[in-house]
Tab-separated table of C-alpha atoms and ligand atoms in Angstrom:
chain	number	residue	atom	x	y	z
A	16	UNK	CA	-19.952	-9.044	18.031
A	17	UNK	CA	-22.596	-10.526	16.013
A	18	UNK	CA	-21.293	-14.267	14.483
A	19	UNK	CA	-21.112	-13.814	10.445
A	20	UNK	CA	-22.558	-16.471	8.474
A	21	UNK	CA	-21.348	-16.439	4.961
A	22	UNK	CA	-23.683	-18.844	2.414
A	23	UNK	CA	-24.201	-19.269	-0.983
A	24	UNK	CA	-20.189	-19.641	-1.893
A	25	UNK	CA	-19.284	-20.893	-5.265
A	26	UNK	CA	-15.431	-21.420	-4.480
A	27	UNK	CA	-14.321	-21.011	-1.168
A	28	UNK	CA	-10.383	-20.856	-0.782
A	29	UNK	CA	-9.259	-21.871	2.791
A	30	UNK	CA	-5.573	-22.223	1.931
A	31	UNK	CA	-5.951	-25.587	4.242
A	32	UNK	CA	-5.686	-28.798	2.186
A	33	UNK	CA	-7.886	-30.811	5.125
A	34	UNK	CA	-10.636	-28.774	4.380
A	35	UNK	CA	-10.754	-29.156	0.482
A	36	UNK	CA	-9.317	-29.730	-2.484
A	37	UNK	CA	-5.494	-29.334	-3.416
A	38	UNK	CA	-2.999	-26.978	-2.011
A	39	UNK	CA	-5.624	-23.933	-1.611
A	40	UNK	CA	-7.881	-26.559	-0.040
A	41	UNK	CA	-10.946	-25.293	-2.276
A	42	UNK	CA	-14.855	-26.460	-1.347
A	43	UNK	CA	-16.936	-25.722	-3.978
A	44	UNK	CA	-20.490	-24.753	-2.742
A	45	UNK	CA	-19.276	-23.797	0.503
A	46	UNK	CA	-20.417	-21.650	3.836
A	47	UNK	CA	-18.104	-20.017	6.308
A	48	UNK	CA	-19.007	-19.210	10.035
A	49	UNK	CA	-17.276	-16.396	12.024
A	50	UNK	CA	-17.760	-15.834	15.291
A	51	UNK	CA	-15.953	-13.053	17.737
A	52	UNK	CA	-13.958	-11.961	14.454
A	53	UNK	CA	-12.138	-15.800	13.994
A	54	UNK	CA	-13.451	-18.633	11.372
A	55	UNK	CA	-15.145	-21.077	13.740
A	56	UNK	CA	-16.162	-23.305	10.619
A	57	UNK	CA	-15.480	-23.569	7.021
A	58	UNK	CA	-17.078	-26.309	4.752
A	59	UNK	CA	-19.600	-27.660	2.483
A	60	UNK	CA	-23.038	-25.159	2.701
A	61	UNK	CA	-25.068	-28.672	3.023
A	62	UNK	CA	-23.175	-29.553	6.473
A	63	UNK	CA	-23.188	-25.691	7.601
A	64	UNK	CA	-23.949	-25.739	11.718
A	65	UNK	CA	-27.101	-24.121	12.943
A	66	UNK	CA	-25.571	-20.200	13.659
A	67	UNK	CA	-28.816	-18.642	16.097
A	68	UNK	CA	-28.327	-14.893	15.976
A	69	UNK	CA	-26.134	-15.245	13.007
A	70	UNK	CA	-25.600	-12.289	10.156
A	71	UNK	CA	-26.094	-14.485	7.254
A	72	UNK	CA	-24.606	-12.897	4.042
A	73	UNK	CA	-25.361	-14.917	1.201
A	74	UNK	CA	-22.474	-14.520	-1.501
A	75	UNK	CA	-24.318	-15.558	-4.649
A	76	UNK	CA	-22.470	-18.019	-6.125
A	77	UNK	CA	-18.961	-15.931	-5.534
A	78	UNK	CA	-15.828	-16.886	-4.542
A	79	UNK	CA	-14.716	-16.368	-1.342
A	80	UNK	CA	-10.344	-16.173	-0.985
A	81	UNK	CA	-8.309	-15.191	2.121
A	82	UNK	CA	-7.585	-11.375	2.884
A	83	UNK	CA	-4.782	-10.668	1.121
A	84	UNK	CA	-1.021	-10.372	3.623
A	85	UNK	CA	1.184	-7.366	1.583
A	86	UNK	CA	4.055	-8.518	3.502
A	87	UNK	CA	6.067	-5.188	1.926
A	88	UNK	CA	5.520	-1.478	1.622
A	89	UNK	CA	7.033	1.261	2.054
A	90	UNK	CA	3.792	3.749	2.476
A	91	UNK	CA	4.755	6.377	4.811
A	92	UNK	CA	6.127	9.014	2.557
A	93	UNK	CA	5.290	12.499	0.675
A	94	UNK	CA	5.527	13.787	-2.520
A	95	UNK	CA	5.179	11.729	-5.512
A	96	UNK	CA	7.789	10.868	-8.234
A	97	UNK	CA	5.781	10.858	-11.636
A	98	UNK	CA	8.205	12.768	-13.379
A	99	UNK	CA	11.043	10.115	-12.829
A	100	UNK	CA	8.809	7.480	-13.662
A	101	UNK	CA	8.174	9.326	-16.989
A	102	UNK	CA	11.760	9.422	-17.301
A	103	UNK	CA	12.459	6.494	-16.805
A	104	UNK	CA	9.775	5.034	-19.556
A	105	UNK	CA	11.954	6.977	-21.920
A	106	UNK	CA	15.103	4.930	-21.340
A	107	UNK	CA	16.293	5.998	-18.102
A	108	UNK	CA	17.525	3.391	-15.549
A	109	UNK	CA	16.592	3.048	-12.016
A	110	UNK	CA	19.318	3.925	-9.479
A	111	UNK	CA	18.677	3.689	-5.673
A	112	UNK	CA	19.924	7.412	-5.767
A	113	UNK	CA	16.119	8.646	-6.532
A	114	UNK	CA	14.964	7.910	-2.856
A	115	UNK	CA	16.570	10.924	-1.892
A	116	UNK	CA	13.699	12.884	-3.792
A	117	UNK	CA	11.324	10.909	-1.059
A	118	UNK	CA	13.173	11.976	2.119
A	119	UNK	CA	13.520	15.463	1.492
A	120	UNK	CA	9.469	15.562	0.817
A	121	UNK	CA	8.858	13.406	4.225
A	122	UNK	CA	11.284	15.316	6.072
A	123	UNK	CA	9.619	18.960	5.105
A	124	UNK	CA	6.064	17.219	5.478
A	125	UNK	CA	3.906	17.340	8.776
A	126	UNK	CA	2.848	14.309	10.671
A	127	UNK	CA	-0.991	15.373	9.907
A	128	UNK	CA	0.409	15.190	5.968
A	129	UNK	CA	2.094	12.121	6.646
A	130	UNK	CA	-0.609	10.420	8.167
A	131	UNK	CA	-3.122	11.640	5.439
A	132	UNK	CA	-1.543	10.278	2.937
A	133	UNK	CA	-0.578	6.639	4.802
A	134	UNK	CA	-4.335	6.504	5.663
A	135	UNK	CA	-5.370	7.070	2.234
A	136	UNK	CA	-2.828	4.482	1.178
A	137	UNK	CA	-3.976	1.918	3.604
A	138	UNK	CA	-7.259	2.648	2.673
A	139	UNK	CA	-6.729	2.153	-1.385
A	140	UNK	CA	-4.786	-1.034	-0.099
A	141	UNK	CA	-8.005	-2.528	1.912
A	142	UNK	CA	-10.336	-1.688	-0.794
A	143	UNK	CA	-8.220	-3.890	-3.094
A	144	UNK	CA	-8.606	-6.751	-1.029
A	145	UNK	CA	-5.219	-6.417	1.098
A	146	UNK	CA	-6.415	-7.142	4.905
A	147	UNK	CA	-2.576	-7.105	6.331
A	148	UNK	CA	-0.222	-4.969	5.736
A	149	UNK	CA	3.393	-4.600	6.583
A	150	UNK	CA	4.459	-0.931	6.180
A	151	UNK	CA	8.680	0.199	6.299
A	152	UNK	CA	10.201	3.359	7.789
A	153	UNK	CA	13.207	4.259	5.069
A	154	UNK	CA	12.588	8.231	3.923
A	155	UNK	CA	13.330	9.767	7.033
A	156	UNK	CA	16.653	8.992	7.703
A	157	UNK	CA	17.347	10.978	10.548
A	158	UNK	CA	16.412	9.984	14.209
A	159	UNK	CA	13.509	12.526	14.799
A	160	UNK	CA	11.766	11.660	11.616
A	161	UNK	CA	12.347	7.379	11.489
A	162	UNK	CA	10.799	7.901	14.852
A	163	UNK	CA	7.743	9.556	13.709
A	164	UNK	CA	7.674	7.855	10.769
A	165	UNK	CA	6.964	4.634	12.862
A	166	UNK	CA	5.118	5.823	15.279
A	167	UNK	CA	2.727	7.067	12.834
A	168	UNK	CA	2.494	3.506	10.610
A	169	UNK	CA	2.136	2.012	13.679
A	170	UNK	CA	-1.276	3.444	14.192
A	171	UNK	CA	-2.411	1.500	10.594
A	172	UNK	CA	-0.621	-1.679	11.195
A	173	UNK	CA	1.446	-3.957	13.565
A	174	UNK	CA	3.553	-5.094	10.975
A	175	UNK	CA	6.056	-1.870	11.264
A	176	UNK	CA	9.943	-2.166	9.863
A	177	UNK	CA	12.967	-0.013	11.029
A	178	UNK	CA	14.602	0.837	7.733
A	179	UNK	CA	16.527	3.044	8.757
A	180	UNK	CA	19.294	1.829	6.414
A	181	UNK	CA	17.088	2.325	2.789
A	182	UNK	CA	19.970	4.452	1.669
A	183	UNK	CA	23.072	6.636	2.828
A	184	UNK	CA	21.733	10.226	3.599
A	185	UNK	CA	23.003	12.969	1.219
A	186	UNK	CA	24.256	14.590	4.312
A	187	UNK	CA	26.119	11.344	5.370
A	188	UNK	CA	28.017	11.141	1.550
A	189	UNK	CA	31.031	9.246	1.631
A	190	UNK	CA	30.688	8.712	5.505
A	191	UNK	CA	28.186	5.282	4.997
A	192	UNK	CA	30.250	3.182	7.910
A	193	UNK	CA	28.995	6.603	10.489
A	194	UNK	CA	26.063	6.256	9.105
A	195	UNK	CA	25.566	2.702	9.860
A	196	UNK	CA	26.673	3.521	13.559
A	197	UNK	CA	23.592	5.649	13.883
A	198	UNK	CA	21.425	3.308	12.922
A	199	UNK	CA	22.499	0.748	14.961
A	200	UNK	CA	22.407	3.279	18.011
A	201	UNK	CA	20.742	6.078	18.466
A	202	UNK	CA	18.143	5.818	15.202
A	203	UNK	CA	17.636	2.011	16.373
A	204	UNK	CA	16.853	3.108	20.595
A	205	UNK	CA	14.407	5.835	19.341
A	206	UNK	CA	12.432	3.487	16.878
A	207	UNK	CA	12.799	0.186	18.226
A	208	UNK	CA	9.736	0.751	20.659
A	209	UNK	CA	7.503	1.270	17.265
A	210	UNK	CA	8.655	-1.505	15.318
A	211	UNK	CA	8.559	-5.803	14.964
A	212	UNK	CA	11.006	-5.559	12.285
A	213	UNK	CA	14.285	-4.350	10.884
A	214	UNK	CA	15.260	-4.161	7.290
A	215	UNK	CA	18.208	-3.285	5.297
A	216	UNK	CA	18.744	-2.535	1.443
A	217	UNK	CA	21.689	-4.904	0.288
A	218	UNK	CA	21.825	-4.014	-2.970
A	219	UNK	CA	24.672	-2.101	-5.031
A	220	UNK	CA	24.471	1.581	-4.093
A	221	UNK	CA	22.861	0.810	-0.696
A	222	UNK	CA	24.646	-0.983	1.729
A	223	UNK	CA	27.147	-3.902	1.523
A	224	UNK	CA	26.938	-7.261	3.483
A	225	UNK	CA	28.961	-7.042	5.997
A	226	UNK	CA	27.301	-3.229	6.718
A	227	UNK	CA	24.029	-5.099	7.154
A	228	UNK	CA	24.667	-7.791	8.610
A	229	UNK	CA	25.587	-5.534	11.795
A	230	UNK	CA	22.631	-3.634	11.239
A	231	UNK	CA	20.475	-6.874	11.541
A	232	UNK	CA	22.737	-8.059	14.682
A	233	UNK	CA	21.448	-4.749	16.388
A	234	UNK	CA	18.734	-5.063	15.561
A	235	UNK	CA	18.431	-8.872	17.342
A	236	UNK	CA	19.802	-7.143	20.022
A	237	UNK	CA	16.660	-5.021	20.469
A	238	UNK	CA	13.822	-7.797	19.608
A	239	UNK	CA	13.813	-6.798	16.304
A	240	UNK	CA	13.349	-9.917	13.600
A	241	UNK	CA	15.278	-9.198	10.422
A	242	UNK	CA	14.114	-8.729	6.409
A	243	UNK	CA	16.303	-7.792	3.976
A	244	UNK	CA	16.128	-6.416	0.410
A	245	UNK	CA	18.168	-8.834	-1.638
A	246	UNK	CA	19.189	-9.349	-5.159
A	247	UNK	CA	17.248	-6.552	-6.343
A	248	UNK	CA	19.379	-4.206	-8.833
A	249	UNK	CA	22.212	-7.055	-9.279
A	250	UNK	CA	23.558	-10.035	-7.349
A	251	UNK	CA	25.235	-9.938	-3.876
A	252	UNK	CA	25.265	-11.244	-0.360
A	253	UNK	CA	21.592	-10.089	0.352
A	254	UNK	CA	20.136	-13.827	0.964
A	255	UNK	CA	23.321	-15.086	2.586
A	256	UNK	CA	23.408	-12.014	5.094
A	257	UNK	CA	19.441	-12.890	5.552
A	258	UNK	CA	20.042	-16.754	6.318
A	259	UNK	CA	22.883	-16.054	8.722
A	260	UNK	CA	20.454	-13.548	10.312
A	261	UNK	CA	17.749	-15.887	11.173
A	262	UNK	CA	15.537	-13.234	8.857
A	263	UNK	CA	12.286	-14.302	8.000
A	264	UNK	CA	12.096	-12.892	4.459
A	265	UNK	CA	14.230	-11.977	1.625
A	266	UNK	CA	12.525	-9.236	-0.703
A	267	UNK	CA	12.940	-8.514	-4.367
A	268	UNK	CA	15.375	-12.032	-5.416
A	269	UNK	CA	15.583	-10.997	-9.028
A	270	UNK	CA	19.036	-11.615	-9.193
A	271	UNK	CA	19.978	-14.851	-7.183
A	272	UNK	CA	22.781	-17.216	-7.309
A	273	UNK	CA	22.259	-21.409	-6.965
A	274	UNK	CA	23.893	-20.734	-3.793
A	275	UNK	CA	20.898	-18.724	-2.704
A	276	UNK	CA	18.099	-20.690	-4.236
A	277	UNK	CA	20.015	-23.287	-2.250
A	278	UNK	CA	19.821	-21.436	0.798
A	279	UNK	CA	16.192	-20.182	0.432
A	280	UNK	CA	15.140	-23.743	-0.315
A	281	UNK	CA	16.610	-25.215	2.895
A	282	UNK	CA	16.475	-21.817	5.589
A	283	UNK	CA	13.200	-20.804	7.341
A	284	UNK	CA	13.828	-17.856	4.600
A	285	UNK	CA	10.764	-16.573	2.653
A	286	UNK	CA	11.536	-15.163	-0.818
A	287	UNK	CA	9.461	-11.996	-1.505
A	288	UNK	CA	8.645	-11.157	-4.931
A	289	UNK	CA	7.561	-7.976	-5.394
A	290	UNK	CA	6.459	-8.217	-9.555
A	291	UNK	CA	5.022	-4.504	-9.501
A	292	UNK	CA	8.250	-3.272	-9.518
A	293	UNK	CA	9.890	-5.176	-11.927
A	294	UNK	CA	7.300	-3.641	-13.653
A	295	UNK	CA	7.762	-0.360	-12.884
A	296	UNK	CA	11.031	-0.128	-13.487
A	297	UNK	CA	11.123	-2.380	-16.647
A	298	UNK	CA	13.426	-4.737	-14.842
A	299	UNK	CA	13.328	-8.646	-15.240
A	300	UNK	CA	11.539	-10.752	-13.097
A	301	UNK	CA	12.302	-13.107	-10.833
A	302	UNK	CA	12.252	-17.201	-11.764
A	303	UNK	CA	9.279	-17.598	-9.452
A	304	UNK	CA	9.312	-21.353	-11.226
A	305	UNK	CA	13.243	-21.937	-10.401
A	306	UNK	CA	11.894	-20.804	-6.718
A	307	UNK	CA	8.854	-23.051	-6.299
A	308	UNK	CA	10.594	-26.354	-8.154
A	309	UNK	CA	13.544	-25.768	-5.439
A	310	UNK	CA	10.944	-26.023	-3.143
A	311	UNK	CA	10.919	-22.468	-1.666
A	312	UNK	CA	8.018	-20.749	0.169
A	313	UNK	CA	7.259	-17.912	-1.854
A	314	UNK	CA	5.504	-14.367	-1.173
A	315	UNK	CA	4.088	-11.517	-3.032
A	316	UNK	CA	3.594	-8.317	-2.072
A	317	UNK	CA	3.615	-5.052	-3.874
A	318	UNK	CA	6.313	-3.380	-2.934
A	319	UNK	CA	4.159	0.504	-2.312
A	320	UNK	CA	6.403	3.030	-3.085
A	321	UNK	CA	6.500	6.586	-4.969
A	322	UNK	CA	9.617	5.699	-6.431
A	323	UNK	CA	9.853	2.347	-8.139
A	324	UNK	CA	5.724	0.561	-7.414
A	325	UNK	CA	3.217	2.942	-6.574
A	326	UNK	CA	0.205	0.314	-6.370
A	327	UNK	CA	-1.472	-1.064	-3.014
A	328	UNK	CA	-2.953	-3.937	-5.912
A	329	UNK	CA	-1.877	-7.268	-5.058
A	330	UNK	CA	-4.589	-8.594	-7.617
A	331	UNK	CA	-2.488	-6.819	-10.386
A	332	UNK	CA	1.116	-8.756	-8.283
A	333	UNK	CA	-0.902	-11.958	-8.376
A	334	UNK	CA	-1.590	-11.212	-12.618
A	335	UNK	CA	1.852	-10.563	-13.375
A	336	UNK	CA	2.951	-13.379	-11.102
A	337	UNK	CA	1.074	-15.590	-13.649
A	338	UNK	CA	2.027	-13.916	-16.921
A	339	UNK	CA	5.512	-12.785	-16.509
A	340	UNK	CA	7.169	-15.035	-13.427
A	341	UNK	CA	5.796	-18.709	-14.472
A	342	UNK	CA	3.632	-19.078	-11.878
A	343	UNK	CA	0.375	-20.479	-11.569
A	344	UNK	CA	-3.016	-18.845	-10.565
A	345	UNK	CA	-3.410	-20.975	-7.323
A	346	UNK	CA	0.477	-20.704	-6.964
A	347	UNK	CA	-0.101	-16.987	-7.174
A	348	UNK	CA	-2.988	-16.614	-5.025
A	349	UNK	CA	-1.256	-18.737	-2.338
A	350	UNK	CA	1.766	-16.759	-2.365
A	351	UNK	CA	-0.245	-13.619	-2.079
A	352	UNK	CA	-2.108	-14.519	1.060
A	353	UNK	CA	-0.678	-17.574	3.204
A	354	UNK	CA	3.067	-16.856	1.535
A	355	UNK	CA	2.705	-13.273	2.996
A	356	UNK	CA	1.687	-14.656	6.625
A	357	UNK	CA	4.515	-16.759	5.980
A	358	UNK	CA	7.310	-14.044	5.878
A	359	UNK	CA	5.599	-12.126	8.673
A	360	UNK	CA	6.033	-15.312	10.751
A	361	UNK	CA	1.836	-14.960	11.421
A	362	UNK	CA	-0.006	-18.337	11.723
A	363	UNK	CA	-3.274	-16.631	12.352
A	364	UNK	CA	-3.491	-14.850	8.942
A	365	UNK	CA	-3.236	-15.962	5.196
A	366	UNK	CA	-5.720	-18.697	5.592
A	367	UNK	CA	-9.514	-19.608	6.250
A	368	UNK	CA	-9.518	-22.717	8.918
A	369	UNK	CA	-10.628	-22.506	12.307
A	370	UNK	CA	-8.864	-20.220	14.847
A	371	UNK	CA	-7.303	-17.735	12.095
A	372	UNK	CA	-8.716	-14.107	12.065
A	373	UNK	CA	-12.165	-13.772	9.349
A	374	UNK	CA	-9.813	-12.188	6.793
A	375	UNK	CA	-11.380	-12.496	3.517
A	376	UNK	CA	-12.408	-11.219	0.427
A	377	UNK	CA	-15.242	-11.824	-1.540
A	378	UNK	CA	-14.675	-11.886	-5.066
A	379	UNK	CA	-17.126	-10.652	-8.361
A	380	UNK	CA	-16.517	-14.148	-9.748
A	381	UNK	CA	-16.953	-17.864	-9.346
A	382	UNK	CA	-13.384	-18.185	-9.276
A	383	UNK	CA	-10.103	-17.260	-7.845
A	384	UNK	CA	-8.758	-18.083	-10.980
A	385	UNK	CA	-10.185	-14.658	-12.040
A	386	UNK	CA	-7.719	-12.514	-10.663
A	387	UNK	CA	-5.212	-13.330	-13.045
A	388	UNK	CA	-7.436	-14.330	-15.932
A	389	UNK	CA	-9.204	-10.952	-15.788
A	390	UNK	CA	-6.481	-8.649	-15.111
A	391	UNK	CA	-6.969	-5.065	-14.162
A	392	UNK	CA	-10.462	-5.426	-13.534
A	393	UNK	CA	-11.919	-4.422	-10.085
A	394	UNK	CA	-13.496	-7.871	-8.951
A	395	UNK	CA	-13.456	-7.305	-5.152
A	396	UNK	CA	-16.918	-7.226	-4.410
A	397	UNK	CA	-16.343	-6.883	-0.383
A	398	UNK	CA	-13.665	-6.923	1.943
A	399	UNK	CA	-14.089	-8.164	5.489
A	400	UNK	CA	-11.468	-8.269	8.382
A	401	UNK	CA	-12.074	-10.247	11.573
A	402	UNK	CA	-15.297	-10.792	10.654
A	403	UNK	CA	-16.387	-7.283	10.225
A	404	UNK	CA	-17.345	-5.296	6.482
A	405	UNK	CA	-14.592	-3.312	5.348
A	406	UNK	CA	-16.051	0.216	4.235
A	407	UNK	CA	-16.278	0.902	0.688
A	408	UNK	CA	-13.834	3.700	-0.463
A	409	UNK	CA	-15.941	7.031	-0.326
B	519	LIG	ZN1	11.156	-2.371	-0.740
């Protein structure tokens, strides 16, 4: 593989405070070498080594950020859900209840329509920027298609989650602790070969905490490292089960105690914000500030789903990070890229320093700032992942 040479950058972003400025360790006027797909140097363009052989792609006075890490989707699905979304603009509330709309469409649909539409989804995602991405079983619900659902994600991604326990089946109704027993057998031998993760929805009208903390447990048992959804549609046990867990993340945290800011500030616990569906469902957003001044390490991610965030943009997460969630753009951005590596326990990912993968994006403005100052605007000008271009979307 040919070394890339990347010149003329206004701002890069290396997310390494020994290589530049502040906490996103920024060099103005910067160059970037990769060679063999990892960053071999990053610095001023003045003091840029002698690359022989080198690609040289001059980026024009742009800024230059780390790929983004969507450390949460849930992309391999089919069907859509428009008409609840419509619904629910008119006044409607969200319930967990409308996943089961989801299943029944994966379970009818073929893996050739399953893997369409995650392909086109992973695409969308990568032309947006997003270079890493974690994607969640959770609408098949049934051995035979969790399985496939996995296996299939797994050909997009490494990052692949067992969530097996997303809901309670409509055929398991009233039978949830049965349920669970699947999961953590049978459901958990036939997907555990496909997956790094295992997830569980904590939440009021999904399962309770002593339900997934046994899921998680059985999940340990089978070299699977836990997430959990937490705090999402009302308070609970969702962070508590995840500290006790060892889990790297806990998603959503709209609705969190001090005990669990407490607990997020002082476990090797992530908090996931996931601001694109708080906007989707017109839900509240999580204190991102209360978060950071506790001194927790933060993600965003978008949360892909049909049912309650159907974006792949984590420009528009890192915009509404900064308008609605009291964060700042370089809080934002950081959360976005190194936060995500962060809560998929990946050291090699998230930044631009020596030794991690040539993840980056190259942005249609002189500053990262941009992404939240011009929201909604495309401003990814190209997208490269270890070192290599990204195709643009046909
Ligand atoms: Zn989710």
């Amino acid at each position: 593989m040919t070394p890339v040479l990347f010149t003329g950058i206004g701002q890069l972003v290396t997310n390494d405070p020994a290589l530049g400025a502040g906490p996103l360790g920024t060099i103005d006027g910067a160059a970037l070498l990769i060679d063999a797909g990892r960053v071999a140097w990053a610095g001023p363009a003045a003091a840029a080594p002698a690359a022989a052989g080198a690609t040289i792609v001059d980026a024009g006075g742009r800024a230059v950020v780390p790929g983004f890490v969507d450390s949460h989707t849930h992309a391999v699905f089919a069907g859509e859900r428009s008409a609840e979304f419509a619904a629910r603009m008119s006044g409607r509330p969200y319930t967990a209840g409308g996943i089961a709309t989801t299943v029944a469409a994966t379970r009818r649909a073929s893996d050739g329509e399953l893997a369409a539409n995650l392909g086109r989804i992973a695409a969308e995602a990568a032309a947006s920027g997003t270079t890493t991405i974690e994607c969640k079983s959770g609408y098949g619900l049934r051995v035979e298609d969790e399985e496939r659902c996995l296996r299939l994600a797994r050909r997009v991604t490494a990052e692949t989650t067992f969530l097996g326990a997303h809901v309670v089946p409509p055929e398991y109704a009233g039978r949830a602790d049965d349920y669970v027993r699947l999961v953590c057998t049978a459901m958990l031998d036939a997907c555990a070969p496909h997956a790094r993760w295992i997830d569980v929805f904590c939440d009021r009208g999904a399962f309770d905490g002593d339900q997934a903390a046994e899921i998680l447990r059985a999940g340990g048992r089978r070299g699977l490292a836990g997430r959990v959804h937490a705090g999402q549609l009302g308070p609970g046990p969702g962070v508590r089960v995840a500290a006790e867990a060892g889990a790297a993340s806990a998603d959503h945290c709209t609705h969190l105690s001090g005990a669990d800011v407490d607990l997020l500030a002082t476990a090797p616990l992530v908090a996931t914000l996931l601001p694109a569906c708080d906007f989707s469902t017109r839900a509240p957003y999580p204190d991102a500030r209360r978060l950071l001044d506790a001194g927790v390490t933060v993600a965003l991610a978008t949360d892909c789903n049909p049912g309650s965030s159907f974006t792949t943009s984590m420009p528009l997460c890192i915009a509404l990070a900064v308008r609605e969630m009291g964060m700042t753009p370089g809080e934002a951005l950081l959360a976005a890229t190194a936060g995500g590596a962060k809560a998929l326990r990946r050291d090699d990912i998230g930044r631009l320093s020596p030794g991690t993968r040539g993840d980056l994006v190259v942005l249609d403005a002189p500053s990262y700032i941009f992404l939240a100052y011009r929201p909604g605007v495309a401003l990814v000008e190209s997208v490269w992942r270890a070192g290599e271009r990204v195709p643009n979307r046909a």
